[in-house]
PDB file of C-alpha atoms in Angstrom:
ATOM      1  CA  MET A   1       0.000   0.000   0.000  1.00 87.00           C
ATOM      2  CA  ARG A   2       2.868   2.338   0.853  1.00 88.00           C
ATOM      3  CA  ALA A   3       4.601   1.527  -2.439  1.00 89.00           C
ATOM      4  CA  TRP A   4       1.401   2.276  -4.364  1.00 90.00           C
ATOM      5  CA  PHE A   5       0.781   5.546  -2.527  1.00 90.00           C
ATOM      6  CA  GLY A   6       4.333   6.798  -3.019  1.00 92.00           C
ATOM      7  CA  ARG A   7       4.263   9.073   0.023  1.00 90.00           C
ATOM      8  CA  PRO A   8       4.125   8.583   3.806  1.00 89.00           C
ATOM      9  CA  LEU A   9       0.866   6.841   4.610  1.00 87.00           C
ATOM     10  CA  TRP A  10      -0.120   9.497   7.142  1.00 87.00           C
ATOM     11  CA  ASP A  11      -0.724  11.776   4.132  1.00 89.00           C
ATOM     12  CA  MET A  12      -3.474   9.473   2.870  1.00 90.00           C
ATOM     13  CA  GLU A  13      -6.916  11.053   2.498  1.00 90.00           C
ATOM     14  CA  PRO A  14     -10.300   9.291   2.139  1.00 89.00           C
ATOM     15  CA  ALA A  15     -10.144   9.962  -1.625  1.00 90.00           C
ATOM     16  CA  ASP A  16      -6.833   8.099  -1.794  1.00 91.00           C
ATOM     17  CA  ALA A  17      -8.319   5.151   0.086  1.00 90.00           C
ATOM     18  CA  ASP A  18     -11.280   5.245  -2.323  1.00 89.00           C
ATOM     19  CA  GLY A  19      -8.869   4.909  -5.232  1.00 89.00           C
ATOM     20  CA  TYR A  20      -6.898   2.097  -3.633  1.00 90.00           C
ATOM     21  CA  PHE A  21      -9.865  -0.070  -2.658  1.00 88.00           C
ATOM     22  CA  GLY A  22     -12.004   0.904  -5.633  1.00 86.00           C
ATOM     23  CA  LYS A  23      -9.364   0.462  -8.343  1.00 88.00           C
ATOM     24  CA  VAL A  24      -6.235  -1.375  -7.191  1.00 89.00           C
ATOM     25  CA  LEU A  25      -8.126  -3.990  -5.152  1.00 88.00           C
ATOM     26  CA  ARG A  26     -11.308  -3.949  -7.174  1.00 84.00           C
ATOM     27  CA  GLY A  27     -10.969  -7.554  -8.321  1.00 84.00           C
ATOM     28  CA  SER A  28      -9.319  -8.916  -5.181  1.00 85.00           C
ATOM     29  CA  PRO A  29     -11.010 -11.430  -2.853  1.00 83.00           C
ATOM     30  CA  SER A  30     -13.089  -9.898  -0.075  1.00 81.00           C
ATOM     31  CA  GLY A  31     -10.740 -11.338   2.542  1.00 80.00           C
ATOM     32  CA  THR A  32      -7.803  -9.475   1.022  1.00 84.00           C
ATOM     33  CA  ARG A  33      -9.719  -6.189   0.932  1.00 85.00           C
ATOM     34  CA  LEU A  34     -10.861  -6.606   4.540  1.00 86.00           C
ATOM     35  CA  ALA A  35      -7.356  -7.475   5.743  1.00 86.00           C
ATOM     36  CA  ARG A  36      -5.841  -4.431   4.035  1.00 88.00           C
ATOM     37  CA  ALA A  37      -8.519  -2.160   5.475  1.00 88.00           C
ATOM     38  CA  GLN A  38      -7.910  -3.526   8.955  1.00 86.00           C
ATOM     39  CA  ALA A  39      -4.147  -3.119   8.587  1.00 87.00           C
ATOM     40  CA  LEU A  40      -4.577   0.506   7.540  1.00 88.00           C
ATOM     41  CA  THR A  41      -7.021   1.166  10.395  1.00 88.00           C
ATOM     42  CA  THR A  42      -4.630  -0.354  12.930  1.00 88.00           C
ATOM     43  CA  TYR A  43      -1.725   1.664  11.529  1.00 89.00           C
ATOM     44  CA  PHE A  44      -3.595   4.944  11.873  1.00 88.00           C
ATOM     45  CA  LEU A  45      -4.792   4.013  15.350  1.00 88.00           C
ATOM     46  CA  PHE A  46      -1.138   3.509  16.315  1.00 88.00           C
ATOM     47  CA  LEU A  47      -0.171   6.881  14.818  1.00 88.00           C
ATOM     48  CA  GLU A  48      -2.974   8.680  16.602  1.00 86.00           C
ATOM     49  CA  LEU A  49      -2.094   7.141  19.954  1.00 85.00           C
ATOM     50  CA  ARG A  50       1.681   7.447  19.764  1.00 87.00           C
ATOM     51  CA  HIS A  51       2.760  10.053  17.191  1.00 89.00           C
ATOM     52  CA  LYS A  52      -0.153  12.382  16.436  1.00 86.00           C
ATOM     53  CA  VAL A  53       1.403  15.367  18.229  1.00 87.00           C
ATOM     54  CA  GLU A  54       4.864  14.673  16.832  1.00 89.00           C
ATOM     55  CA  ILE A  55       3.613  14.425  13.210  1.00 88.00           C
ATOM     56  CA  HIS A  56       1.576  17.612  13.616  1.00 87.00           C
ATOM     57  CA  ARG A  57       4.630  19.415  14.984  1.00 89.00           C
ATOM     58  CA  MET A  58       6.811  18.245  12.050  1.00 90.00           C
ATOM     59  CA  THR A  59       4.345  18.534   9.174  1.00 88.00           C
ATOM     60  CA  GLY A  60       1.370  20.547  10.396  1.00 87.00           C
ATOM     61  CA  ARG A  61      -0.869  17.618   9.479  1.00 85.00           C
ATOM     62  CA  VAL A  62      -3.494  16.209  11.852  1.00 85.00           C
ATOM     63  CA  VAL A  63      -3.435  12.418  11.480  1.00 85.00           C
ATOM     64  CA  GLU A  64      -6.844  10.950  10.665  1.00 86.00           C
ATOM     65  CA  CYS A  65      -7.712   7.484   9.365  1.00 88.00           C
ATOM     66  CA  PRO A  66      -8.849   7.585   5.702  1.00 89.00           C
ATOM     67  CA  ILE A  67     -11.072   4.519   6.206  1.00 87.00           C
ATOM     68  CA  ASP A  68     -14.618   5.580   7.026  1.00 80.00           C
ATOM     69  CA  GLU A  69     -18.133   4.148   6.782  1.00 76.00           C
ATOM     70  CA  MET A  70     -18.356   5.103   3.111  1.00 77.00           C
ATOM     71  CA  ASN A  71     -15.237   3.347   1.812  1.00 76.00           C
ATOM     72  CA  ARG A  72     -14.813   0.528   4.349  1.00 79.00           C
ATOM     73  CA  PRO A  73     -14.948  -2.847   2.520  1.00 78.00           C
ATOM     74  CA  ARG A  74     -18.042  -4.831   3.419  1.00 72.00           C
ATOM     75  CA  GLY A  75     -18.290  -8.488   4.218  1.00 63.00           C
ATOM     76  CA  SER A  76     -16.961 -10.992   6.702  1.00 55.00           C
ATOM     77  CA  LYS A  77     -13.304 -11.902   6.915  1.00 51.00           C
ATOM     78  CA  ASP A  78     -13.982 -15.282   8.501  1.00 53.00           C
ATOM     79  CA  ALA A  79     -12.811 -18.178   6.369  1.00 55.00           C
ATOM     80  CA  ALA A  80     -15.417 -20.404   4.797  1.00 63.00           C
ATOM     81  CA  LEU A  81     -16.303 -23.425   6.907  1.00 70.00           C
ATOM     82  CA  ARG A  82     -14.798 -26.510   5.269  1.00 77.00           C
ATOM     83  CA  ILE A  83     -16.119 -29.662   6.913  1.00 86.00           C
ATOM     84  CA  PRO A  84     -14.063 -32.570   5.536  1.00 91.00           C
ATOM     85  CA  PRO A  85     -15.207 -36.102   4.712  1.00 93.00           C
ATOM     86  CA  THR A  86     -15.253 -38.690   7.467  1.00 93.00           C
ATOM     87  CA  GLU A  87     -12.399 -41.122   8.040  1.00 94.00           C
ATOM     88  CA  PRO A  88     -14.314 -44.018   6.376  1.00 95.00           C
ATOM     89  CA  GLU A  89     -15.002 -41.834   3.336  1.00 96.00           C
ATOM     90  CA  ILE A  90     -11.334 -40.866   2.978  1.00 96.00           C
ATOM     91  CA  LYS A  91     -10.387 -44.516   3.381  1.00 96.00           C
ATOM     92  CA  THR A  92     -12.805 -45.410   0.581  1.00 97.00           C
ATOM     93  CA  LEU A  93     -11.243 -42.737  -1.632  1.00 97.00           C
ATOM     94  CA  PHE A  94      -7.653 -43.866  -1.168  1.00 96.00           C
ATOM     95  CA  THR A  95      -8.494 -47.576  -1.305  1.00 96.00           C
ATOM     96  CA  GLY A  96     -10.112 -47.127  -4.694  1.00 95.00           C
ATOM     97  CA  TRP A  97      -7.471 -44.695  -5.911  1.00 96.00           C
ATOM     98  CA  GLY A  98      -4.669 -46.958  -4.699  1.00 93.00           C
ATOM     99  CA  GLY A  99      -5.818 -49.674  -7.068  1.00 92.00           C
ATOM    100  CA  GLU A 100      -5.635 -47.451 -10.141  1.00 91.00           C
ATOM    101  CA  PRO A 101      -1.844 -47.530 -10.774  1.00 86.00           C
ATOM    102  CA  ALA A 102      -1.985 -51.269 -11.481  1.00 83.00           C
ATOM    103  CA  THR A 103      -4.509 -50.865 -14.303  1.00 86.00           C
ATOM    104  CA  CYS A 104      -4.300 -47.260 -15.545  1.00 85.00           C
ATOM    105  CA  ARG A 105      -2.607 -46.100 -18.736  1.00 86.00           C
ATOM    106  CA  LYS A 106      -0.115 -43.797 -16.975  1.00 90.00           C
ATOM    107  CA  PHE A 107       1.234 -45.475 -13.859  1.00 94.00           C
ATOM    108  CA  ALA A 108       3.714 -42.849 -12.663  1.00 93.00           C
ATOM    109  CA  PRO A 109       1.510 -39.693 -12.825  1.00 95.00           C
ATOM    110  CA  THR A 110      -1.393 -41.535 -11.190  1.00 96.00           C
ATOM    111  CA  ALA A 111       0.833 -42.810  -8.391  1.00 96.00           C
ATOM    112  CA  ARG A 112       2.362 -39.338  -7.963  1.00 96.00           C
ATOM    113  CA  ASN A 113      -1.019 -37.643  -7.613  1.00 97.00           C
ATOM    114  CA  TYR A 114      -2.155 -40.348  -5.195  1.00 97.00           C
ATOM    115  CA  THR A 115       0.954 -39.930  -3.049  1.00 97.00           C
ATOM    116  CA  ALA A 116       0.763 -36.129  -2.912  1.00 97.00           C
ATOM    117  CA  SER A 117      -2.905 -36.196  -1.868  1.00 97.00           C
ATOM    118  CA  LYS A 118      -2.206 -38.937   0.647  1.00 97.00           C
ATOM    119  CA  LEU A 119       0.477 -36.730   2.231  1.00 97.00           C
ATOM    120  CA  MET A 120      -1.959 -33.816   2.374  1.00 97.00           C
ATOM    121  CA  SER A 121      -4.390 -35.999   4.313  1.00 97.00           C
ATOM    122  CA  GLN A 122      -1.688 -37.408   6.611  1.00 97.00           C
ATOM    123  CA  VAL A 123       0.413 -34.363   7.534  1.00 97.00           C
ATOM    124  CA  GLY A 124      -1.623 -31.450   6.176  1.00 96.00           C
ATOM    125  CA  LEU A 125       0.671 -30.177   3.435  1.00 96.00           C
ATOM    126  CA  ARG A 126      -0.608 -27.335   1.290  1.00 95.00           C
ATOM    127  CA  VAL A 127      -0.653 -28.195  -2.412  1.00 95.00           C
ATOM    128  CA  SER A 128       1.860 -25.407  -3.130  1.00 94.00           C
ATOM    129  CA  GLU A 129       4.186 -26.818  -0.463  1.00 96.00           C
ATOM    130  CA  ALA A 130       3.973 -30.311  -1.942  1.00 96.00           C
ATOM    131  CA  CYS A 131       4.891 -29.004  -5.405  1.00 95.00           C
ATOM    132  CA  MET A 132       8.012 -27.248  -4.094  1.00 95.00           C
ATOM    133  CA  LEU A 133       9.453 -30.211  -2.172  1.00 96.00           C
ATOM    134  CA  ASP A 134      12.763 -31.708  -3.289  1.00 96.00           C
ATOM    135  CA  LEU A 135      13.941 -35.253  -2.707  1.00 95.00           C
ATOM    136  CA  ALA A 136      16.614 -33.824  -0.436  1.00 96.00           C
ATOM    137  CA  ASP A 137      13.919 -32.280   1.758  1.00 97.00           C
ATOM    138  CA  ILE A 138      13.164 -35.715   3.202  1.00 97.00           C
ATOM    139  CA  LYS A 139      15.305 -36.070   6.319  1.00 97.00           C
ATOM    140  CA  TRP A 140      15.024 -39.752   7.195  1.00 96.00           C
ATOM    141  CA  ASP A 141      17.516 -39.468  10.042  1.00 96.00           C
ATOM    142  CA  LEU A 142      15.556 -36.824  12.005  1.00 94.00           C
ATOM    143  CA  GLY A 143      13.122 -37.943  14.663  1.00 92.00           C
ATOM    144  CA  ARG A 144      11.517 -41.341  15.039  1.00 94.00           C
ATOM    145  CA  PHE A 145       9.869 -41.410  11.607  1.00 95.00           C
ATOM    146  CA  GLY A 146      11.858 -38.885   9.584  1.00 96.00           C
ATOM    147  CA  LYS A 147      10.839 -35.325   8.729  1.00 97.00           C
ATOM    148  CA  LEU A 148       9.999 -33.161   5.746  1.00 97.00           C
ATOM    149  CA  HIS A 149      11.780 -29.843   5.403  1.00 97.00           C
ATOM    150  CA  VAL A 150       9.032 -27.591   4.059  1.00 96.00           C
ATOM    151  CA  ARG A 151      11.009 -24.651   2.695  1.00 93.00           C
ATOM    152  CA  HIS A 152       8.165 -22.830   0.988  1.00 90.00           C
ATOM    153  CA  GLY A 153       5.490 -22.595   3.649  1.00 88.00           C
ATOM    154  CA  LYS A 154       2.904 -19.855   3.470  1.00 83.00           C
ATOM    155  CA  GLY A 155       4.246 -16.542   4.745  1.00 72.00           C
ATOM    156  CA  ALA A 156       2.415 -14.507   7.363  1.00 55.00           C
ATOM    157  CA  ARG A 157       1.366 -11.001   6.276  1.00 53.00           C
ATOM    158  CA  GLY A 158       3.701 -11.002   3.299  1.00 58.00           C
ATOM    159  CA  SER A 159       6.774 -11.934   5.352  1.00 63.00           C
ATOM    160  CA  GLY A 160       7.926 -14.482   2.786  1.00 69.00           C
ATOM    161  CA  PRO A 161       8.060 -18.289   2.964  1.00 81.00           C
ATOM    162  CA  ARG A 162       7.963 -19.736   6.481  1.00 88.00           C
ATOM    163  CA  GLU A 163      10.065 -22.868   6.796  1.00 93.00           C
ATOM    164  CA  ARG A 164       9.137 -25.728   9.094  1.00 95.00           C
ATOM    165  CA  MET A 165       9.978 -29.367   9.789  1.00 96.00           C
ATOM    166  CA  VAL A 166       7.023 -31.716   9.423  1.00 96.00           C
ATOM    167  CA  PRO A 167       7.345 -35.117  11.141  1.00 97.00           C
ATOM    168  CA  LEU A 168       6.389 -38.058   8.941  1.00 97.00           C
ATOM    169  CA  ILE A 169       3.737 -39.305  11.342  1.00 96.00           C
ATOM    170  CA  ASN A 170       0.363 -40.887  10.600  1.00 95.00           C
ATOM    171  CA  GLY A 171       1.854 -43.283   8.012  1.00 95.00           C
ATOM    172  CA  ALA A 172       3.425 -40.539   5.902  1.00 96.00           C
ATOM    173  CA  ASP A 173       6.831 -42.254   6.145  1.00 96.00           C
ATOM    174  CA  ARG A 174       5.464 -45.444   4.552  1.00 96.00           C
ATOM    175  CA  THR A 175       3.686 -43.455   1.837  1.00 96.00           C
ATOM    176  CA  LEU A 176       6.897 -41.667   0.866  1.00 97.00           C
ATOM    177  CA  ARG A 177       9.109 -44.765   0.974  1.00 96.00           C
ATOM    178  CA  TRP A 178       6.786 -46.583  -1.410  1.00 96.00           C
ATOM    179  CA  PHE A 179       6.701 -43.657  -3.818  1.00 96.00           C
ATOM    180  CA  ILE A 180      10.464 -43.141  -3.862  1.00 96.00           C
ATOM    181  CA  GLU A 181      11.363 -46.813  -4.125  1.00 95.00           C
ATOM    182  CA  ASP A 182       8.704 -47.924  -6.619  1.00 94.00           C
ATOM    183  CA  VAL A 183       7.565 -44.835  -8.534  1.00 95.00           C
ATOM    184  CA  TRP A 184      10.060 -41.965  -8.586  1.00 95.00           C
ATOM    185  CA  GLY A 185      12.464 -43.762 -10.931  1.00 93.00           C
ATOM    186  CA  GLN A 186       9.738 -43.805 -13.586  1.00 92.00           C
ATOM    187  CA  PHE A 187      10.213 -40.040 -13.912  1.00 92.00           C
ATOM    188  CA  ASP A 188      13.976 -39.643 -13.445  1.00 88.00           C
ATOM    189  CA  ASP A 189      17.003 -41.867 -12.938  1.00 85.00           C
ATOM    190  CA  ASP A 190      19.189 -39.531 -10.851  1.00 85.00           C
ATOM    191  CA  HIS A 191      18.198 -39.430  -7.173  1.00 86.00           C
ATOM    192  CA  THR A 192      21.309 -37.437  -6.284  1.00 87.00           C
ATOM    193  CA  ARG A 193      20.772 -34.510  -8.646  1.00 89.00           C
ATOM    194  CA  PRO A 194      20.650 -31.228  -6.680  1.00 90.00           C
ATOM    195  CA  GLY A 195      17.165 -29.765  -6.776  1.00 91.00           C
ATOM    196  CA  ALA A 196      15.532 -32.990  -7.973  1.00 94.00           C
ATOM    197  CA  PRO A 197      11.805 -32.519  -7.213  1.00 95.00           C
ATOM    198  CA  LEU A 198      10.016 -34.952  -4.946  1.00 96.00           C
ATOM    199  CA  PHE A 199       6.982 -34.824  -7.228  1.00 97.00           C
ATOM    200  CA  PRO A 200       8.218 -34.588 -10.836  1.00 96.00           C
ATOM    201  CA  SER A 201       6.288 -33.665 -13.936  1.00 94.00           C
ATOM    202  CA  GLU A 202       6.172 -35.739 -17.091  1.00 92.00           C
ATOM    203  CA  ARG A 203       7.710 -32.768 -18.869  1.00 91.00           C
ATOM    204  CA  LYS A 204      11.477 -32.531 -19.130  1.00 90.00           C
ATOM    205  CA  ASN A 205      14.047 -29.787 -18.779  1.00 88.00           C
ATOM    206  CA  SER A 206      16.504 -29.107 -21.586  1.00 87.00           C
ATOM    207  CA  ASP A 207      19.045 -31.445 -19.940  1.00 86.00           C
ATOM    208  CA  GLY A 208      16.570 -34.316 -19.876  1.00 84.00           C
ATOM    209  CA  SER A 209      15.776 -34.115 -16.162  1.00 87.00           C
ATOM    210  CA  SER A 210      12.185 -33.923 -14.956  1.00 90.00           C
ATOM    211  CA  ARG A 211      10.499 -30.635 -14.216  1.00 93.00           C
ATOM    212  CA  ARG A 212       8.568 -29.950 -11.046  1.00 94.00           C
ATOM    213  CA  VAL A 213       4.874 -30.847 -11.069  1.00 95.00           C
ATOM    214  CA  GLY A 214       2.386 -27.970 -11.070  1.00 94.00           C
ATOM    215  CA  ASP A 215      -0.426 -27.597  -8.576  1.00 94.00           C
ATOM    216  CA  ASP A 216      -3.030 -27.920 -11.348  1.00 95.00           C
ATOM    217  CA  ALA A 217      -1.923 -31.495 -12.024  1.00 95.00           C
ATOM    218  CA  LEU A 218      -2.306 -32.436  -8.362  1.00 96.00           C
ATOM    219  CA  ARG A 219      -5.653 -30.672  -8.033  1.00 96.00           C
ATOM    220  CA  ASN A 220      -6.990 -32.289 -11.178  1.00 96.00           C
ATOM    221  CA  GLY A 221      -5.749 -35.701 -10.060  1.00 96.00           C
ATOM    222  CA  LEU A 222      -7.585 -35.385  -6.746  1.00 97.00           C
ATOM    223  CA  ALA A 223     -10.750 -34.137  -8.460  1.00 96.00           C
ATOM    224  CA  ALA A 224     -10.753 -37.084 -10.892  1.00 96.00           C
ATOM    225  CA  ALA A 225     -10.178 -39.569  -8.073  1.00 96.00           C
ATOM    226  CA  ALA A 226     -12.998 -38.075  -5.998  1.00 97.00           C
ATOM    227  CA  GLU A 227     -15.364 -38.276  -8.966  1.00 96.00           C
ATOM    228  CA  ALA A 228     -14.467 -41.920  -9.488  1.00 96.00           C
ATOM    229  CA  HIS A 229     -14.281 -43.174  -5.901  1.00 97.00           C
ATOM    230  CA  LEU A 230     -16.116 -40.641  -3.726  1.00 96.00           C
ATOM    231  CA  PRO A 231     -18.745 -39.121  -6.030  1.00 95.00           C
ATOM    232  CA  GLY A 232     -20.596 -37.419  -3.185  1.00 94.00           C
ATOM    233  CA  TRP A 233     -17.553 -35.143  -2.810  1.00 95.00           C
ATOM    234  CA  ALA A 234     -16.744 -34.784  -6.496  1.00 92.00           C
ATOM    235  CA  ASP A 235     -17.222 -31.018  -6.589  1.00 89.00           C
ATOM    236  CA  THR A 236     -15.997 -30.115  -3.098  1.00 92.00           C
ATOM    237  CA  LEU A 237     -12.988 -32.252  -2.208  1.00 95.00           C
ATOM    238  CA  THR A 238      -9.891 -30.071  -2.636  1.00 95.00           C
ATOM    239  CA  PRO A 239      -6.339 -30.205  -1.268  1.00 95.00           C
ATOM    240  CA  HIS A 240      -7.342 -27.658   1.367  1.00 94.00           C
ATOM    241  CA  VAL A 241     -10.228 -29.851   2.524  1.00 95.00           C
ATOM    242  CA  LEU A 242      -7.715 -32.696   2.951  1.00 96.00           C
ATOM    243  CA  ARG A 243      -5.711 -30.331   5.156  1.00 95.00           C
ATOM    244  CA  HIS A 244      -8.787 -29.826   7.333  1.00 94.00           C
ATOM    245  CA  PHE A 245      -9.291 -33.591   7.433  1.00 95.00           C
ATOM    246  CA  CYS A 246      -5.710 -34.053   8.598  1.00 96.00           C
ATOM    247  CA  ALA A 247      -6.095 -31.546  11.433  1.00 94.00           C
ATOM    248  CA  SER A 248      -9.318 -33.162  12.610  1.00 93.00           C
ATOM    249  CA  GLU A 249      -7.890 -36.691  12.537  1.00 94.00           C
ATOM    250  CA  LEU A 250      -4.718 -35.673  14.362  1.00 94.00           C
ATOM    251  CA  TYR A 251      -6.850 -34.073  17.079  1.00 91.00           C
ATOM    252  CA  LEU A 252      -9.052 -37.156  17.386  1.00 89.00           C
ATOM    253  CA  GLY A 253      -5.863 -39.218  17.584  1.00 90.00           C
ATOM    254  CA  GLY A 254      -4.756 -37.338  20.689  1.00 90.00           C
ATOM    255  CA  LEU A 255      -2.370 -34.700  19.305  1.00 91.00           C
ATOM    256  CA  ASP A 256      -2.783 -31.400  21.138  1.00 91.00           C
ATOM    257  CA  LEU A 257      -3.493 -28.074  19.440  1.00 90.00           C
ATOM    258  CA  LEU A 258       0.082 -26.843  19.701  1.00 92.00           C
ATOM    259  CA  GLY A 259       1.346 -29.986  17.999  1.00 94.00           C
ATOM    260  CA  ILE A 260      -1.206 -29.626  15.195  1.00 94.00           C
ATOM    261  CA  GLN A 261      -0.295 -25.960  14.824  1.00 94.00           C
ATOM    262  CA  GLU A 262       3.346 -26.964  14.360  1.00 94.00           C
ATOM    263  CA  VAL A 263       2.505 -29.650  11.796  1.00 95.00           C
ATOM    264  CA  LEU A 264       0.273 -27.344   9.727  1.00 94.00           C
ATOM    265  CA  GLY A 265       2.571 -24.341   9.997  1.00 93.00           C
ATOM    266  CA  HIS A 266       0.041 -21.864  11.374  1.00 91.00           C
ATOM    267  CA  SER A 267       1.190 -18.634  12.969  1.00 86.00           C
ATOM    268  CA  TRP A 268      -1.807 -18.470  15.313  1.00 85.00           C
ATOM    269  CA  ILE A 269      -3.457 -21.188  17.376  1.00 86.00           C
ATOM    270  CA  ALA A 270      -6.854 -19.617  16.582  1.00 83.00           C
ATOM    271  CA  THR A 271      -6.317 -20.530  12.926  1.00 85.00           C
ATOM    272  CA  THR A 272      -5.578 -24.129  13.875  1.00 89.00           C
ATOM    273  CA  MET A 273      -8.785 -24.302  15.911  1.00 87.00           C
ATOM    274  CA  ARG A 274     -10.818 -23.427  12.811  1.00 86.00           C
ATOM    275  CA  TYR A 275      -9.323 -26.434  11.029  1.00 88.00           C
ATOM    276  CA  ILE A 276     -10.563 -28.962  13.565  1.00 86.00           C
ATOM    277  CA  HIS A 277     -14.006 -30.423  12.943  1.00 81.00           C
ATOM    278  CA  VAL A 278     -14.885 -33.083  15.509  1.00 71.00           C
ATOM    279  CA  GLN A 279     -17.981 -34.162  17.352  1.00 62.00           C
ATOM    280  CA  GLN A 280     -18.223 -31.344  19.895  1.00 61.00           C
ATOM    281  CA  THR A 281     -21.051 -31.854  22.414  1.00 61.00           C
ATOM    282  CA  ARG A 282     -20.518 -28.973  24.848  1.00 58.00           C
ATOM    283  CA  VAL A 283     -23.927 -27.395  24.218  1.00 63.00           C
ATOM    284  CA  GLU A 284     -25.774 -30.721  24.324  1.00 74.00           C
ATOM    285  CA  ASP A 285     -23.957 -31.800  27.498  1.00 73.00           C
ATOM    286  CA  ALA A 286     -24.722 -28.483  29.203  1.00 72.00           C
ATOM    287  CA  TRP A 287     -28.383 -28.762  28.211  1.00 78.00           C
ATOM    288  CA  VAL A 288     -28.657 -32.311  29.569  1.00 81.00           C
ATOM    289  CA  SER A 289     -26.958 -31.272  32.828  1.00 81.00           C
ATOM    290  CA  GLY A 290     -29.367 -28.353  33.151  1.00 80.00           C
ATOM    291  CA  GLN A 291     -32.341 -30.644  32.630  1.00 82.00           C
ATOM    292  CA  GLN A 292     -31.016 -33.044  35.238  1.00 82.00           C
ATOM    293  CA  ARG A 293     -30.536 -30.220  37.767  1.00 80.00           C
ATOM    294  CA  ALA A 294     -34.023 -28.942  37.054  1.00 80.00           C
ATOM    295  CA  ALA A 295     -35.508 -32.408  37.515  1.00 79.00           C
ATOM    296  CA  SER A 296     -33.590 -32.858  40.760  1.00 77.00           C
ATOM    297  CA  GLY A 297     -34.881 -29.500  42.021  1.00 71.00           C
ATOM    298  CA  TRP A 298     -38.489 -30.503  41.333  1.00 64.00           C
ATOM    299  CA  LYS A 299     -38.004 -33.749  43.259  1.00 59.00           C
ATOM    300  CA  ASP A 300     -36.548 -31.892  46.248  1.00 55.00           C
TER     301      ASP A 300
END
């Protein structure tokens, strides 16, 4: 926003904010517009509380937030609720999908797409993170099961990629060993090449080595598998929904919120809490307890 404005942000007027939100961010998602508006509001609140007198003394300008009721973006910034399939449904998906490589026309790409989606459901990788993994990012000697060095995690507030180490729990170690030992060589024959992608593309570089798979290939592979083996989720099962499934299953398996936050790479525990969809019965339990107390009171 500062780069677009070209001057200190405390010079921004409502007309400038109108131009930014009405033109620059016109086609942006509502969540992006709301986040930018909140960031600007917080910035001006800070200036007014801490530096209003100082700025007026230096520039003669009275600091005032350019976001008002007329240009404030409308809508909710809460993420859409993504309730994932149940564990039996996911098992049905991967059981059916796991049988495809033996009979399909293209063994390696089918097995690659299966493995990437399986990892998303087991350790909650984002599809962009899976695409950017190298073979060398698997650290078999770290921890009890090995770990994945995710070098291109989602950055917080534009801070750039956030790296993390993801333990190969929940069967992810077995999934990866099978893929590397039985499938990866179908794409490339040099496991030691620096920068060799974990999930290669069928396309080749000029030197004959495999390129890195794109996220569209993984998304399309999951969509086709859902249509074939879990038709009730054909239009809604995405890599991000698998990430929600992973968080929920890890929680049901006894992993605490901080552990799940570390696996998923969230900056805030509140974000992790929105990923967990389990059978919560707090309201029902409280209602039953209230009824029991009321009944006991009548008897007394």
